[in-house]
Amino acid sequence: MTGDPRQADVEASQALLDQVERDDAVQLPALSTAELCVLGAMQATLVDEDAWSWWSGMAEAQRFELSAMALKFLVHRGLLDEPDPGGGNASGTSAAQGTPGGSVGLPVRPLLAMILAGRTQPSFVVVRREGAKAEPDRMRLYGISEEGRGLRAVLAEEATGNHVSRFGPAYTYVLASPAEAVRSLLRWVDRPPAGHRLGRRPSKVIDVYQPNKGTGPDLDRFEVRRRSAGLSVERNQDGTPIDCDEETLGRHLSELLSRSGSAA
């Protein structure tokens, strides 16, 4: 008898999480907008409106052709397995949108499964802004949680702005430990805005969204201003500025992300 073919993927996923815990961050494959759309993973409406409009605005025949190309390329890259001739699906499924009948079930490999987990079932989404009224920047964080174990890792996604031939804009991914994700936010808070000269810096805004509970996603906002001695942080829960340092802000963020992960 052969063993359960899913066990190898479970072990590979656990090895990946163990590596993240040991090294703080692991590089994952880059994906194009077309690949994310055909996998049903371009649905975080907080940040995906333009990309989804690009995809849904295509003629049906063009979208079908691009879907087939994207799936073949994902198989070629070793991120998807060929369909099971017997119709079974040992490693999980991906929803291939835009194909006749609506979807195609394909076994997903662990590296891609981590991206899909963060993208489609996030315990939270973190969006950064250079100022309260600014557009979100290109880096987003998605919490990956496990039932009974809480927050396991954080998927960091960056929209590169580069186009991959007909496949649309590209995204790069890193799987990070929760602690490294918080450190990355603190490094961003400390970094002067691009093109900034002398004078007062604009605030740095960290928006933490939790999944839609039926009335819209819950939002927790940290608006951070750098002072001559430390930071001034205004949190939307009470709107009262508090003076703190990076360590205290990091503790607030860590507690919120962990709590969001445990509630997922």
Tab-separated table of N, CA, C and O in Angstrom, residues 48-107:
chain	number	residue	atom	x	y	z
A	48	ASP	N	-6.928	45.439	-4.249
A	48	ASP	CA	-6.888	44.753	-5.535
A	48	ASP	C	-7.822	45.313	-6.598
A	48	ASP	O	-7.979	44.724	-7.660
A	49	GLU	N	-8.438	46.441	-6.347
A	49	GLU	CA	-9.466	46.935	-7.258
A	49	GLU	C	-8.926	47.129	-8.668
A	49	GLU	O	-9.544	46.711	-9.659
A	50	ASP	N	-7.768	47.766	-8.813
A	50	ASP	CA	-7.214	48.039	-10.142
A	50	ASP	C	-6.844	46.746	-10.860
A	50	ASP	O	-7.127	46.587	-12.055
A	51	ALA	N	-6.204	45.818	-10.124
A	51	ALA	CA	-5.793	44.564	-10.748
A	51	ALA	C	-7.003	43.741	-11.181
A	51	ALA	O	-7.024	43.165	-12.277
A	52	TRP	N	-8.018	43.689	-10.324
A	52	TRP	CA	-9.201	42.911	-10.669
A	52	TRP	C	-9.958	43.546	-11.839
A	52	TRP	O	-10.501	42.843	-12.699
A	53	SER	N	-9.966	44.862	-11.916
A	53	SER	CA	-10.610	45.549	-13.042
A	53	SER	C	-9.884	45.221	-14.342
A	53	SER	O	-10.523	45.039	-15.388
A	54	TRP	N	-8.545	45.154	-14.283
A	54	TRP	CA	-7.761	44.782	-15.472
A	54	TRP	C	-8.162	43.390	-15.951
A	54	TRP	O	-8.364	43.162	-17.142
A	55	TRP	N	-8.321	42.467	-15.014
A	55	TRP	CA	-8.653	41.085	-15.368
A	55	TRP	C	-10.099	40.960	-15.854
A	55	TRP	O	-10.361	40.384	-16.912
A	56	SER	N	-11.034	41.490	-15.110
A	56	SER	CA	-12.447	41.328	-15.439
A	56	SER	C	-12.850	42.142	-16.661
A	56	SER	O	-13.874	41.857	-17.290
A	57	GLY	N	-12.039	43.149	-17.015
A	57	GLY	CA	-12.351	43.967	-18.183
A	57	GLY	C	-11.976	43.325	-19.505
A	57	GLY	O	-12.311	43.861	-20.569
A	58	MET	N	-11.276	42.185	-19.454
A	58	MET	CA	-10.911	41.493	-20.695
A	58	MET	C	-12.132	40.835	-21.335
A	58	MET	O	-13.094	40.473	-20.655
A	59	ALA	N	-12.054	40.642	-22.633
A	59	ALA	CA	-13.058	39.829	-23.310
A	59	ALA	C	-12.948	38.398	-22.801
A	59	ALA	O	-11.862	37.931	-22.438
A	60	GLU	N	-14.064	37.684	-22.781
A	60	GLU	CA	-14.072	36.331	-22.216
A	60	GLU	C	-13.075	35.416	-22.915
A	60	GLU	O	-12.372	34.639	-22.265
A	61	ALA	N	-12.991	35.507	-24.244
A	61	ALA	CA	-12.062	34.647	-24.983
A	61	ALA	C	-10.613	34.951	-24.599
A	61	ALA	O	-9.788	34.039	-24.457
A	62	GLN	N	-10.291	36.232	-24.422
A	62	GLN	CA	-8.935	36.609	-24.038
A	62	GLN	C	-8.613	36.110	-22.636
A	62	GLN	O	-7.506	35.617	-22.372
A	63	ARG	N	-9.583	36.235	-21.719
A	63	ARG	CA	-9.364	35.775	-20.349
A	63	ARG	C	-9.198	34.257	-20.301
A	63	ARG	O	-8.370	33.741	-19.554
A	64	PHE	N	-9.972	33.526	-21.110
A	64	PHE	CA	-9.847	32.072	-21.167
A	64	PHE	C	-8.469	31.664	-21.686
A	64	PHE	O	-7.810	30.776	-21.129
A	65	GLU	N	-7.998	32.338	-22.730
A	65	GLU	CA	-6.677	32.025	-23.289
A	65	GLU	C	-5.576	32.301	-22.261
A	65	GLU	O	-4.658	31.488	-22.073
A	66	LEU	N	-5.675	33.441	-21.585
A	66	LEU	CA	-4.659	33.796	-20.599
A	66	LEU	C	-4.714	32.856	-19.388
A	66	LEU	O	-3.681	32.523	-18.801
A	67	SER	N	-5.924	32.405	-19.013
A	67	SER	CA	-6.068	31.452	-17.915
A	67	SER	C	-5.332	30.157	-18.221
A	67	SER	O	-4.605	29.623	-17.377
A	68	ALA	N	-5.531	29.646	-19.423
A	68	ALA	CA	-4.876	28.399	-19.808
A	68	ALA	C	-3.360	28.555	-19.809
A	68	ALA	O	-2.625	27.678	-19.332
A	69	MET	N	-2.867	29.681	-20.310
A	69	MET	CA	-1.430	29.932	-20.323
A	69	MET	C	-0.878	30.018	-18.906
A	69	MET	O	0.189	29.463	-18.600
A	70	ALA	N	-1.602	30.727	-18.028
A	70	ALA	CA	-1.134	30.906	-16.651
A	70	ALA	C	-1.063	29.569	-15.916
A	70	ALA	O	-0.100	29.285	-15.198
A	71	LEU	N	-2.073	28.733	-16.088
A	71	LEU	CA	-2.084	27.428	-15.417
A	71	LEU	C	-0.943	26.540	-15.916
A	71	LEU	O	-0.272	25.874	-15.123
A	72	LYS	N	-0.719	26.540	-17.221
A	72	LYS	CA	0.391	25.749	-17.766
A	72	LYS	C	1.727	26.238	-17.220
A	72	LYS	O	2.623	25.439	-16.912
A	73	PHE	N	1.866	27.559	-17.089
A	73	PHE	CA	3.114	28.110	-16.583
A	73	PHE	C	3.312	27.751	-15.113
A	73	PHE	O	4.421	27.449	-14.667
A	74	LEU	N	2.223	27.761	-14.322
A	74	LEU	CA	2.314	27.375	-12.915
A	74	LEU	C	2.706	25.909	-12.773
A	74	LEU	O	3.485	25.542	-11.882
A	75	VAL	N	2.188	25.053	-13.645
A	75	VAL	CA	2.602	23.642	-13.643
A	75	VAL	C	4.074	23.531	-14.022
A	75	VAL	O	4.848	22.798	-13.394
A	76	HIS	N	4.487	24.283	-15.035
A	76	HIS	CA	5.889	24.265	-15.475
A	76	HIS	C	6.831	24.723	-14.367
A	76	HIS	O	7.940	24.184	-14.218
A	77	ARG	N	6.401	25.661	-13.551
A	77	ARG	CA	7.223	26.186	-12.449
A	77	ARG	C	7.216	25.255	-11.235
A	77	ARG	O	7.927	25.515	-10.265
A	78	GLY	N	6.415	24.213	-11.267
A	78	GLY	CA	6.348	23.281	-10.140
A	78	GLY	C	5.506	23.782	-8.990
A	78	GLY	O	5.607	23.254	-7.872
A	79	LEU	N	4.643	24.766	-9.246
A	79	LEU	CA	3.780	25.306	-8.192
A	79	LEU	C	2.413	24.624	-8.176
A	79	LEU	O	1.729	24.625	-7.159
A	80	LEU	N	2.009	24.071	-9.309
A	80	LEU	CA	0.818	23.232	-9.407
A	80	LEU	C	1.225	21.882	-9.986
A	80	LEU	O	2.144	21.812	-10.804
A	81	ASP	N	0.535	20.842	-9.573
A	81	ASP	CA	0.701	19.527	-10.189
A	81	ASP	C	-0.266	19.387	-11.345
A	81	ASP	O	-1.272	20.095	-11.434
A	82	GLU	N	0.049	18.443	-12.243
A	82	GLU	CA	-0.896	18.112	-13.293
A	82	GLU	C	-2.176	17.579	-12.658
A	82	GLU	O	-2.147	16.981	-11.581
A	83	PRO	N	-3.337	17.790	-13.304
A	83	PRO	CA	-4.578	17.229	-12.771
A	83	PRO	C	-4.487	15.717	-12.630
A	83	PRO	O	-3.847	15.045	-13.430
A	84	ASP	N	-5.107	15.200	-11.577
A	84	ASP	CA	-5.154	13.766	-11.343
A	84	ASP	C	-6.041	13.123	-12.403
A	84	ASP	O	-7.218	13.463	-12.530
A	85	PRO	N	-5.499	12.193	-13.212
A	85	PRO	CA	-6.316	11.570	-14.257
A	85	PRO	C	-7.571	10.907	-13.707
A	85	PRO	O	-8.589	10.814	-14.393
A	86	GLY	N	-7.521	10.446	-12.457
A	86	GLY	CA	-8.684	9.788	-11.867
A	86	GLY	C	-9.694	10.749	-11.295
A	86	GLY	O	-10.727	10.333	-10.760
A	87	GLY	N	-9.398	12.047	-11.364
A	87	GLY	CA	-10.345	13.039	-10.861
A	87	GLY	C	-10.154	13.371	-9.397
A	87	GLY	O	-10.825	14.236	-8.864
A	88	GLY	N	-9.239	12.659	-8.695
A	88	GLY	CA	-8.992	12.962	-7.291
A	88	GLY	C	-8.117	14.177	-7.152
A	88	GLY	O	-7.543	14.669	-8.106
A	89	ASN	N	-7.964	14.628	-5.937
A	89	ASN	CA	-7.158	15.817	-5.679
A	89	ASN	C	-6.515	15.659	-4.320
A	89	ASN	O	-7.141	15.871	-3.310
A	90	ALA	N	-5.251	15.244	-4.317
A	90	ALA	CA	-4.610	14.878	-3.065
A	90	ALA	C	-4.044	16.055	-2.311
A	90	ALA	O	-3.875	15.993	-1.115
A	91	SER	N	-3.700	17.137	-3.020
A	91	SER	CA	-2.912	18.186	-2.384
A	91	SER	C	-3.653	19.489	-2.177
A	91	SER	O	-3.054	20.496	-1.876
A	92	GLY	N	-4.936	19.499	-2.378
A	92	GLY	CA	-5.674	20.751	-2.253
A	92	GLY	C	-6.109	21.234	-3.611
A	92	GLY	O	-5.718	20.696	-4.639
A	93	THR	N	-6.935	22.249	-3.679
A	93	THR	CA	-7.438	22.735	-4.953
A	93	THR	C	-7.170	24.205	-5.114
A	93	THR	O	-7.005	24.947	-4.157
A	94	SER	N	-7.132	24.621	-6.354
A	94	SER	CA	-7.108	26.037	-6.664
A	94	SER	C	-8.245	26.297	-7.625
A	94	SER	O	-8.506	25.504	-8.515
A	95	ALA	N	-8.927	27.395	-7.457
A	95	ALA	CA	-10.035	27.723	-8.339
A	95	ALA	C	-9.516	28.476	-9.541
A	95	ALA	O	-9.033	29.597	-9.427
A	96	ALA	N	-9.574	27.859	-10.700
A	96	ALA	CA	-9.078	28.480	-11.924
A	96	ALA	C	-10.223	29.239	-12.573
A	96	ALA	O	-11.069	28.649	-13.232
A	97	GLN	N	-10.273	30.533	-12.384
A	97	GLN	CA	-11.380	31.336	-12.871
A	97	GLN	C	-11.242	31.589	-14.370
A	97	GLN	O	-10.146	31.651	-14.912
A	98	GLY	N	-12.395	31.757	-15.033
A	98	GLY	CA	-12.383	32.136	-16.436
A	98	GLY	C	-12.316	30.959	-17.368
A	98	GLY	O	-12.118	31.122	-18.570
A	99	THR	N	-12.420	29.730	-16.859
A	99	THR	CA	-12.391	28.546	-17.693
A	99	THR	C	-13.808	28.044	-17.908
A	99	THR	O	-14.709	28.351	-17.140
A	100	PRO	N	-14.061	27.271	-18.968
A	100	PRO	CA	-15.405	26.746	-19.183
A	100	PRO	C	-15.875	25.976	-17.965
A	100	PRO	O	-15.158	25.157	-17.417
A	101	GLY	N	-17.089	26.261	-17.519
A	101	GLY	CA	-17.604	25.597	-16.331
A	101	GLY	C	-17.258	26.326	-15.056
A	101	GLY	O	-17.761	25.994	-13.992
A	102	GLY	N	-16.369	27.323	-15.125
A	102	GLY	CA	-16.122	28.175	-13.969
A	102	GLY	C	-14.849	27.886	-13.218
A	102	GLY	O	-14.194	28.776	-12.731
A	103	SER	N	-14.430	26.620	-13.047
A	103	SER	CA	-13.231	26.348	-12.271
A	103	SER	C	-12.658	24.986	-12.633
A	103	SER	O	-13.332	24.129	-13.190
A	104	VAL	N	-11.377	24.822	-12.306
A	104	VAL	CA	-10.682	23.560	-12.533
A	104	VAL	C	-9.932	23.226	-11.258
A	104	VAL	O	-9.237	24.084	-10.715
A	105	GLY	N	-10.073	22.001	-10.758
A	105	GLY	CA	-9.355	21.607	-9.559
A	105	GLY	C	-7.964	21.107	-9.900
A	105	GLY	O	-7.799	20.203	-10.712
A	106	LEU	N	-6.942	21.728	-9.305
A	106	LEU	CA	-5.551	21.319	-9.529
A	106	LEU	C	-4.845	21.200	-8.189
A	106	LEU	O	-5.053	22.028	-7.309
A	107	PRO	N	-3.997	20.165	-8.031
A	107	PRO	CA	-3.231	20.026	-6.785
A	107	PRO	C	-2.215	21.160	-6.634
A	107	PRO	O	-1.461	21.464	-7.553
